Amino acid sequence: MINRVLIRIRVIQVLYSTYINESGDLKKAETELMFSLQKSYDLYYYLLALLIEITDTHTRRLEARKGKLLPTDEDINPNTKLSDNLFIKQLKDNTQYNKYIADRPQSWEDHENYVRSLLEKILNSDIYTEYLENEVSDFDTDREFWRKVFKTFIYCDEELDDILEDDSLFWNDDIEIVQSFVIKTIKKLDAEKGSNQALLPMFKDEEDRQFAIKLLRETMFNVKMARELINKYAKNWESERIAFMDMIIMQTAVSELLAFPSVPINVTMNEYINIAKSYSTHKSSSFINGILDSVVTELKSENKLLKK
């Protein structure tokens, strides 16, 4: 689930923190990197838990109405289609979900007002009205309802973004990426596979986990070499005048170019230029593009880029 885009961002953030604190402690940096990636995976389960909490809040509300002093017929016999949603029932019973939540508890108790507000938006929406009016009641219909709800009310919701950023500093850069994987999970769940259906793993495979560790190590090991290459082509710029984040981005890019033969040059270039657009100055991306282009030309001429 944690893709290489997020891995590169995390490595650069850990390097920035390591260098700004003048630590240079590789073991500490590796620990921080893996902890931050684990927090990204926590967010995936936290958002899945939100879907369950919305449903449970609705169920509790229906039960409370039955206990009113003068309940109406609607209070006594409410429409329980949302409470009985088959997709949510399967998610609540999912073995992998329950094991993860037991090992790393996730709760929305501190954000009850947000959950209630979100539920109100859903109940007052055309999506919910159409859901109730649909005479078909099966897993696919219930799953599609939640896909629409997530994309309409949860995905890129500014209030939710603020909550998540307050809950964890590690989630500032994860939200949009992780939300896309929640949507993927909603689409993926299959009624026939029941509670043992696999949710998305933390890493797609062991190769991606090793990519994260190796990229951090190679960048820290090869600081001097990378800086010498960069400074050679940073015309009219002394290394002290180059933005600190720009230098870290370029050092990481150079390390990836040299250490990962299977990653195409244009992929590496584009990824770090995009990171510069989000995490450095407005002129950084073009500056970094020019420097890396020159570095690649030199490495090619010296047959140091052994790409597959």
Coordinates of C-alpha atoms in Angstrom, one line a residue:
M1 CA 0.0 0.0 0.0
I2 CA 2.8 2.4 0.8
N3 CA 4.1 3.2 -2.6
R4 CA 7.5 4.6 -3.7
V5 CA 6.2 8.1 -4.0
L6 CA 5.5 8.2 -0.3
I7 CA 8.7 6.3 0.5
R8 CA 10.8 9.0 -1.3
I9 CA 9.0 11.8 0.6
R10 CA 9.5 10.0 3.9
V11 CA 13.2 9.4 3.2
I12 CA 13.8 13.1 2.4
Q13 CA 11.9 14.2 5.5
V14 CA 14.0 11.9 7.7
L15 CA 17.2 13.1 6.1
Y16 CA 16.2 16.7 6.6
S17 CA 15.5 16.0 10.3
T18 CA 18.8 14.1 10.6
Y19 CA 20.9 16.7 9.0
I20 CA 19.2 19.7 10.6
N21 CA 19.9 18.1 14.0
E22 CA 23.5 17.3 13.0
S23 CA 22.9 13.7 14.1
G24 CA 24.3 11.5 11.3
D25 CA 23.0 8.5 13.3
L26 CA 22.0 5.9 10.6
K27 CA 20.3 3.5 13.1
K28 CA 18.2 6.3 14.5
A29 CA 17.3 7.5 11.0
E30 CA 16.3 4.0 9.9
T31 CA 14.1 3.7 13.0
E32 CA 12.5 7.0 12.4
L33 CA 11.9 6.1 8.7
M34 CA 10.1 2.8 9.5
F35 CA 8.1 4.4 12.3
S36 CA 6.9 7.1 9.9
L37 CA 5.9 4.5 7.3
Q38 CA 4.1 2.5 9.9
K39 CA 2.1 5.6 10.9
S40 CA 1.1 5.9 7.2
Y41 CA -0.3 2.4 7.4
D42 CA -2.1 3.3 10.6
L43 CA -3.9 6.0 8.7
Y44 CA -5.3 3.4 6.3
Y45 CA -6.9 1.5 9.1
Y46 CA -8.0 4.7 10.8
L47 CA -10.0 5.7 7.7
L48 CA -11.5 2.2 7.4
A49 CA -12.5 2.5 11.1
L50 CA -14.3 5.8 10.3
L51 CA -16.7 4.0 7.9
I52 CA -17.6 1.6 10.7
E53 CA -17.9 4.4 13.3
I54 CA -20.3 6.4 11.1
T55 CA -22.5 3.3 10.7
D56 CA -22.4 2.5 14.4
T57 CA -23.3 6.1 15.3
H58 CA -26.4 5.7 13.0
T59 CA -27.3 2.4 14.7
R60 CA -27.0 3.9 18.2
R61 CA -29.2 6.9 17.1
L62 CA -31.9 4.5 15.8
E63 CA -31.9 2.6 19.1
A64 CA -32.0 5.8 21.1
R65 CA -35.1 7.0 19.2
K66 CA -37.0 3.8 20.2
G67 CA -36.6 4.8 23.8
K68 CA -38.2 8.2 23.4
L69 CA -41.1 9.1 25.7
L70 CA -43.5 9.4 22.8
P71 CA -41.8 7.5 19.9
T72 CA -43.4 7.8 16.5
D73 CA -44.0 4.8 14.2
E74 CA -40.8 5.7 12.3
D75 CA -38.9 5.7 15.6
I76 CA -40.2 2.3 16.5
N77 CA -39.8 0.8 13.0
P78 CA -36.9 2.7 11.4
N79 CA -35.3 2.0 8.1
T80 CA -32.2 0.0 9.0
K81 CA -30.7 -0.3 5.5
L82 CA -27.6 1.7 6.5
S83 CA -27.2 -0.1 9.8
D84 CA -27.5 -3.5 8.1
N85 CA -25.1 -2.5 5.3
L86 CA -23.5 -5.8 4.1
F87 CA -20.2 -4.1 3.1
I88 CA -19.7 -2.6 6.6
K89 CA -20.6 -5.9 8.2
Q90 CA -18.0 -7.7 6.2
L91 CA -15.4 -5.0 7.1
K92 CA -16.2 -5.2 10.8
D93 CA -15.8 -9.0 10.7
N94 CA -12.6 -8.9 8.6
T95 CA -9.8 -10.9 10.3
Q96 CA -7.0 -8.7 9.2
Y97 CA -8.8 -5.5 10.2
N98 CA -9.6 -6.8 13.7
K99 CA -6.1 -8.1 14.3
Y100 CA -4.5 -4.8 13.3
I101 CA -6.9 -2.7 15.4
A102 CA -6.3 -5.0 18.4
D103 CA -2.5 -4.6 18.0
R104 CA -2.6 -0.9 17.2
P105 CA -5.9 0.5 18.5
Q106 CA -7.6 3.2 16.5
S107 CA -10.6 5.1 17.8
W108 CA -12.8 8.1 16.7
E109 CA -14.0 8.7 20.3
D110 CA -12.2 12.1 20.4
H111 CA -14.0 13.2 17.2
E112 CA -17.6 12.4 17.9
N113 CA -18.8 15.8 16.7
Y114 CA -17.1 15.3 13.4
V115 CA -18.6 11.8 13.0
R116 CA -22.1 13.0 13.8
S117 CA -21.7 16.0 11.4
L118 CA -20.5 13.6 8.7
L119 CA -23.4 11.3 9.3
E120 CA -25.9 14.2 9.0
K121 CA -24.4 15.2 5.6
I122 CA -24.8 11.6 4.4
L123 CA -28.4 11.2 5.6
N124 CA -29.4 14.5 4.0
S125 CA -27.8 13.6 0.7
D126 CA -29.2 12.5 -2.6
I127 CA -26.8 9.5 -2.4
Y128 CA -28.6 8.3 0.7
T129 CA -32.1 9.0 -0.7
E130 CA -31.3 7.0 -3.8
Y131 CA -29.8 4.2 -1.7
L132 CA -33.0 3.9 0.4
E133 CA -35.2 4.0 -2.7
N134 CA -33.2 1.3 -4.5
E135 CA -35.2 -1.9 -4.1
V136 CA -32.1 -4.0 -4.7
S137 CA -30.4 -4.9 -1.4
D138 CA -27.2 -6.8 -1.9
F139 CA -23.5 -6.6 -1.2
D140 CA -22.6 -4.8 -4.4
T141 CA -25.2 -2.1 -3.9
D142 CA -24.1 -1.6 -0.3
R143 CA -20.4 -1.4 -1.3
E144 CA -21.2 1.1 -4.1
F145 CA -23.1 3.3 -1.6
W146 CA -19.9 3.6 0.5
R147 CA -17.7 4.2 -2.5
K148 CA -19.9 7.2 -3.4
V149 CA -20.1 8.4 0.2
F150 CA -16.3 8.2 0.6
K151 CA -15.6 10.1 -2.6
T152 CA -18.2 12.7 -2.0
F153 CA -17.9 13.4 1.7
I154 CA -14.6 12.0 3.0
Y155 CA -12.1 12.3 0.2
C156 CA -10.3 15.6 0.3
D157 CA -12.6 16.9 3.1
E158 CA -10.8 19.9 4.6
E159 CA -12.2 19.4 8.1
L160 CA -11.1 15.8 8.1
D161 CA -7.6 16.9 6.8
D162 CA -7.3 19.3 9.8
I163 CA -8.3 16.5 12.2
L164 CA -5.8 14.1 10.8
E165 CA -3.0 16.6 10.8
D166 CA -3.7 17.4 14.4
D167 CA -3.8 13.7 15.3
S168 CA -0.4 13.0 13.8
L169 CA 2.4 15.1 12.3
F170 CA 3.2 12.1 10.1
W171 CA -0.2 12.3 8.3
N172 CA 0.2 15.7 6.7
D173 CA 1.6 14.3 3.5
D174 CA -0.2 10.9 3.6
I175 CA -3.9 11.9 3.5
E176 CA -4.6 12.0 -0.2
I177 CA -2.4 9.0 -1.1
V178 CA -3.9 6.8 1.7
Q179 CA -7.5 7.9 0.9
S180 CA -7.0 6.6 -2.7
F181 CA -6.1 3.2 -1.2
V182 CA -9.2 3.2 0.9
I183 CA -11.3 3.7 -2.2
K184 CA -9.3 0.9 -3.8
T185 CA -10.1 -1.4 -0.9
I186 CA -13.8 -0.5 -1.0
K187 CA -13.9 -1.5 -4.7
K188 CA -11.9 -4.7 -4.0
L189 CA -13.9 -6.3 -1.2
D190 CA -15.8 -9.3 -2.4
A191 CA -18.9 -10.8 -0.7
E192 CA -17.8 -14.4 -1.5
K193 CA -14.4 -14.0 0.2
G194 CA -15.9 -13.3 3.6
S195 CA -14.0 -12.3 6.7
N196 CA -10.7 -13.8 5.5
Q197 CA -10.3 -11.5 2.6
A198 CA -6.9 -9.7 2.6
L199 CA -6.8 -6.0 3.0
L200 CA -3.9 -4.0 1.4
P201 CA -0.5 -4.9 2.9
M202 CA 1.8 -2.3 4.3
F203 CA 4.2 -2.7 1.3
K204 CA 3.3 -4.1 -2.0
D205 CA 6.3 -6.5 -1.6
E206 CA 9.6 -7.0 0.2
E207 CA 11.3 -5.1 -2.6
D208 CA 9.6 -1.9 -1.7
R209 CA 10.5 -2.3 2.0
Q210 CA 14.1 -2.8 1.0
F211 CA 13.9 0.2 -1.4
A212 CA 13.1 2.4 1.5
I213 CA 15.9 1.2 3.7
K214 CA 18.5 1.2 0.9
L215 CA 17.6 4.6 -0.4
L216 CA 18.1 6.1 3.1
R217 CA 21.4 4.3 3.6
E218 CA 22.9 5.0 0.2
T219 CA 22.0 8.7 0.5
M220 CA 23.7 9.0 4.0
F221 CA 26.7 6.9 2.9
N222 CA 27.3 9.0 -0.3
V223 CA 26.8 12.6 0.9
K224 CA 30.3 13.8 0.0
M225 CA 30.2 12.2 -3.5
A226 CA 26.7 13.5 -4.3
R227 CA 27.5 17.0 -3.1
E228 CA 30.7 17.2 -5.2
L229 CA 28.7 16.2 -8.3
I230 CA 26.0 18.7 -7.5
N231 CA 28.3 21.6 -6.8
K232 CA 30.1 21.0 -10.1
Y233 CA 27.0 22.0 -12.0
A234 CA 25.5 24.5 -9.6
K235 CA 26.9 27.4 -11.6
N236 CA 27.2 30.7 -9.7
W237 CA 25.9 28.9 -6.6
E238 CA 28.1 28.0 -3.7
S239 CA 26.8 25.0 -1.8
E240 CA 26.0 27.2 1.3
R241 CA 23.6 29.3 -0.9
I242 CA 21.6 26.3 -2.2
A243 CA 18.4 25.8 -0.3
F244 CA 18.9 23.1 2.3
M245 CA 15.9 21.1 1.1
D246 CA 17.0 21.4 -2.5
M247 CA 20.4 19.9 -1.6
I248 CA 18.8 17.0 0.2
I249 CA 16.4 16.3 -2.7
M250 CA 19.3 16.3 -5.2
Q251 CA 21.5 14.1 -3.0
T252 CA 18.7 11.5 -2.6
A253 CA 18.0 11.6 -6.4
V254 CA 21.7 11.0 -7.2
S255 CA 21.8 8.1 -4.8
E256 CA 18.7 6.6 -6.4
L257 CA 20.2 7.0 -9.9
L258 CA 23.3 5.1 -8.9
A259 CA 21.9 2.5 -6.5
F260 CA 18.8 1.3 -8.3
P261 CA 19.5 0.0 -11.8
S262 CA 15.9 -1.2 -12.3
V263 CA 14.4 2.3 -11.9
P264 CA 14.4 4.2 -15.2
I265 CA 16.3 7.5 -15.2
N266 CA 13.2 9.6 -16.2
V267 CA 11.2 8.1 -13.3
T268 CA 13.8 9.1 -10.8
M269 CA 14.1 12.6 -12.3
N270 CA 10.4 13.2 -12.5
E271 CA 9.7 12.0 -8.9
Y272 CA 12.3 14.3 -7.3
I273 CA 11.3 17.3 -9.4
N274 CA 7.7 16.8 -8.3
I275 CA 8.8 16.5 -4.7
A276 CA 10.7 19.8 -5.1
K277 CA 7.4 21.5 -6.3
S278 CA 5.7 20.5 -3.1
Y279 CA 8.4 20.8 -0.5
S280 CA 10.8 23.5 -1.6
T281 CA 10.8 27.0 -3.2
H282 CA 8.8 27.9 -6.3
K283 CA 12.0 28.0 -8.4
S284 CA 13.5 24.8 -7.0
S285 CA 12.0 22.3 -9.5
S286 CA 13.6 24.0 -12.6
F287 CA 16.9 24.4 -10.7
I288 CA 16.9 20.8 -9.6
N289 CA 15.9 19.6 -13.1
G290 CA 18.9 21.4 -14.6
I291 CA 21.4 20.1 -12.1
L292 CA 20.2 16.5 -12.2
D293 CA 20.2 16.6 -16.0
S294 CA 23.9 17.6 -16.0
V295 CA 24.7 15.0 -13.4
V296 CA 23.0 12.3 -15.5
T297 CA 24.9 13.3 -18.6
E298 CA 28.2 13.0 -16.7
L299 CA 27.4 9.7 -15.1
K300 CA 26.3 8.3 -18.5
S301 CA 29.6 9.5 -20.1
E302 CA 31.5 7.7 -17.4
N303 CA 29.4 4.5 -17.7
K304 CA 28.3 4.8 -14.1
L305 CA 24.6 4.5 -14.7
L306 CA 24.1 0.8 -15.1
K307 CA 20.4 0.8 -15.9
K308 CA 18.7 -2.4 -16.9

